[in-house]
């Protein structure tokens, strides 16, 4: 790969980072304000209710990451996503498709393992799924860029990650743990796609 190809790759990945910010953050913030202004909080009732087969819970599997209880909840997830999406956009070739897979996989695992008397909303499950994907990619698929990303995220968010994986009142352990597990599995299975891409270079 010559310097021109490297420059083109860097430009393409930076564009992807900007696109990912729009792809993830605009729906989150848009639905929050729409819910506050026009829906009177009703959007959040479609969160994930584990093992419930009603339409609302099925919507939650795909869309709970756009539901937030209050502004501080939204801002907290946004700050994390700004950083993790940057790393994800730099190192992931098929970032949009992968994020869609992580949204669905983390939602399904949360639906399976969560308490049936609970409802799960927020983008923290997606955050943990993306982090799990990077760990799985680094360890099992030998994607060294993700190893760097894991070190950066792990150093800055070690306490947050540790607390998020400890069951506690008001925190969705099922979404955090489920997202991490879903991400690990998808990241580990990205080995063959990554290897094929590497061979073409």
Short mmCIF file of C-alpha atoms in Angstrom, two decimals, residues 32-172:
data_model
loop_
_atom_site.label_atom_id
_atom_site.label_comp_id
_atom_site.label_asym_id
_atom_site.label_seq_id
_atom_site.Cartn_x
_atom_site.Cartn_y
_atom_site.Cartn_z
CA UNK A 32 -35.53 11.74 22.81
CA UNK A 33 -36.85 15.19 21.94
CA UNK A 34 -39.75 13.78 19.91
CA UNK A 35 -40.66 11.62 22.89
CA UNK A 36 -40.43 14.59 25.28
CA UNK A 37 -42.31 17.07 23.10
CA UNK A 38 -44.86 15.08 21.14
CA UNK A 39 -45.13 11.54 22.53
CA UNK A 40 -45.32 12.47 26.24
CA UNK A 41 -42.84 9.75 27.22
CA UNK A 42 -44.81 6.95 25.57
CA UNK A 43 -41.91 5.87 23.35
CA UNK A 44 -40.14 4.39 26.37
CA UNK A 45 -42.89 1.89 27.05
CA UNK A 46 -41.61 -0.03 24.03
CA UNK A 47 -38.42 -1.00 25.87
CA UNK A 48 -37.27 -4.61 26.04
CA UNK A 49 -39.40 -6.73 28.37
CA UNK A 50 -37.52 -10.05 28.59
CA UNK A 51 -39.28 -13.04 27.05
CA UNK A 52 -42.44 -11.07 26.40
CA UNK A 53 -43.83 -11.81 22.94
CA UNK A 54 -45.86 -8.63 22.53
CA UNK A 55 -45.21 -6.15 19.74
CA UNK A 56 -43.86 -3.50 22.13
CA UNK A 57 -41.04 -5.68 23.41
CA UNK A 58 -40.14 -6.76 19.87
CA UNK A 59 -39.85 -3.09 18.94
CA UNK A 60 -37.57 -2.68 21.94
CA UNK A 61 -35.18 -5.37 20.70
CA UNK A 62 -34.49 -3.21 17.64
CA UNK A 63 -35.01 0.30 19.03
CA UNK A 64 -34.40 0.39 22.80
CA UNK A 65 -31.08 2.16 22.15
CA UNK A 66 -33.09 5.23 21.08
CA UNK A 67 -35.02 5.31 24.40
CA UNK A 68 -33.66 7.24 27.39
CA UNK A 69 -35.19 8.05 30.74
CA UNK A 70 -33.85 11.59 31.02
CA UNK A 71 -31.34 14.02 29.56
CA UNK A 72 -28.47 12.94 31.82
CA UNK A 73 -29.02 9.32 30.76
CA UNK A 74 -28.84 10.40 27.10
CA UNK A 75 -25.76 12.59 27.61
CA UNK A 76 -23.92 9.84 29.48
CA UNK A 77 -24.41 7.37 26.64
CA UNK A 78 -23.61 10.03 24.04
CA UNK A 79 -20.24 10.85 25.63
CA UNK A 80 -19.29 7.17 25.57
CA UNK A 81 -20.51 6.69 22.01
CA UNK A 82 -18.60 9.72 20.72
CA UNK A 83 -15.38 7.98 21.70
CA UNK A 84 -16.21 4.39 20.86
CA UNK A 85 -17.76 5.29 17.49
CA UNK A 86 -14.58 7.18 16.60
CA UNK A 87 -12.47 4.07 17.22
CA UNK A 88 -15.06 1.84 15.58
CA UNK A 89 -15.20 4.01 12.48
CA UNK A 90 -11.43 3.96 12.11
CA UNK A 91 -10.95 0.21 12.40
CA UNK A 92 -14.18 -1.43 11.18
CA UNK A 93 -14.52 -1.91 7.42
CA UNK A 94 -18.28 -2.60 7.37
CA UNK A 95 -19.16 -0.39 10.34
CA UNK A 96 -22.83 0.37 9.53
CA UNK A 97 -23.75 -3.25 8.93
CA UNK A 98 -21.84 -4.34 12.02
CA UNK A 99 -23.60 -1.80 14.25
CA UNK A 100 -27.00 -3.00 13.01
CA UNK A 101 -25.97 -6.57 13.87
CA UNK A 102 -24.80 -5.47 17.31
CA UNK A 103 -28.06 -3.59 17.99
CA UNK A 104 -30.14 -6.67 17.14
CA UNK A 105 -27.84 -9.19 18.85
CA UNK A 106 -27.54 -7.19 22.09
CA UNK A 107 -31.31 -6.63 22.11
CA UNK A 108 -32.03 -10.33 21.65
CA UNK A 109 -29.59 -11.43 24.36
CA UNK A 110 -31.08 -8.86 26.75
CA UNK A 111 -34.55 -10.19 25.90
CA UNK A 112 -33.39 -13.73 26.69
CA UNK A 113 -31.45 -13.21 29.94
CA UNK A 114 -33.19 -10.26 31.59
CA UNK A 115 -35.68 -10.42 34.43
CA UNK A 116 -39.25 -10.78 33.11
CA UNK A 117 -40.45 -8.10 35.52
CA UNK A 118 -38.04 -5.48 34.12
CA UNK A 119 -37.97 -3.12 31.14
CA UNK A 120 -34.69 -2.17 29.47
CA UNK A 121 -34.03 1.09 27.64
CA UNK A 122 -30.95 3.08 26.65
CA UNK A 123 -27.89 2.78 24.41
CA UNK A 124 -25.54 1.38 27.06
CA UNK A 125 -26.21 -2.15 25.79
CA UNK A 126 -24.98 -1.05 22.37
CA UNK A 127 -21.91 0.57 23.97
CA UNK A 128 -21.03 -2.70 25.70
CA UNK A 129 -21.73 -4.66 22.51
CA UNK A 130 -19.34 -2.47 20.53
CA UNK A 131 -16.68 -2.79 23.21
CA UNK A 132 -17.21 -6.57 23.30
CA UNK A 133 -16.90 -6.67 19.52
CA UNK A 134 -13.52 -4.95 19.71
CA UNK A 135 -12.33 -7.33 22.44
CA UNK A 136 -13.50 -10.35 20.43
CA UNK A 137 -11.87 -9.01 17.29
CA UNK A 138 -8.59 -8.29 19.08
CA UNK A 139 -8.33 -11.64 20.90
CA UNK A 140 -9.88 -14.15 18.51
CA UNK A 141 -9.53 -12.49 15.08
CA UNK A 142 -6.12 -10.91 15.69
CA UNK A 143 -7.30 -7.47 14.65
CA UNK A 144 -4.51 -5.46 16.19
CA UNK A 145 -6.17 -2.09 15.61
CA UNK A 146 -8.91 -3.23 17.95
CA UNK A 147 -6.32 -4.25 20.51
CA UNK A 148 -5.17 -0.62 20.60
CA UNK A 149 -8.81 0.53 20.79
CA UNK A 150 -9.49 -1.85 23.71
CA UNK A 151 -6.49 -0.53 25.61
CA UNK A 152 -7.65 3.07 25.06
CA UNK A 153 -11.25 2.35 26.05
CA UNK A 154 -10.29 0.03 28.90
CA UNK A 155 -7.94 2.58 30.43
CA UNK A 156 -10.51 5.37 30.29
CA UNK A 157 -13.58 3.35 31.18
CA UNK A 158 -12.34 0.56 33.44
CA UNK A 159 -14.38 1.72 36.45
CA UNK A 160 -17.48 2.37 34.33
CA UNK A 161 -17.21 -1.06 32.71
CA UNK A 162 -16.69 -2.75 36.08
CA UNK A 163 -19.68 -0.98 37.63
CA UNK A 164 -21.83 -1.67 34.58
CA UNK A 165 -21.24 -5.40 34.91
CA UNK A 166 -22.21 -5.48 38.59
CA UNK A 167 -25.95 -6.00 39.30
CA UNK A 168 -27.33 -2.89 41.00
CA UNK A 169 -30.59 -1.03 41.36
CA UNK A 170 -31.54 1.14 38.39
CA UNK A 171 -28.78 -0.23 36.13
CA UNK A 172 -29.58 -2.70 33.35
#
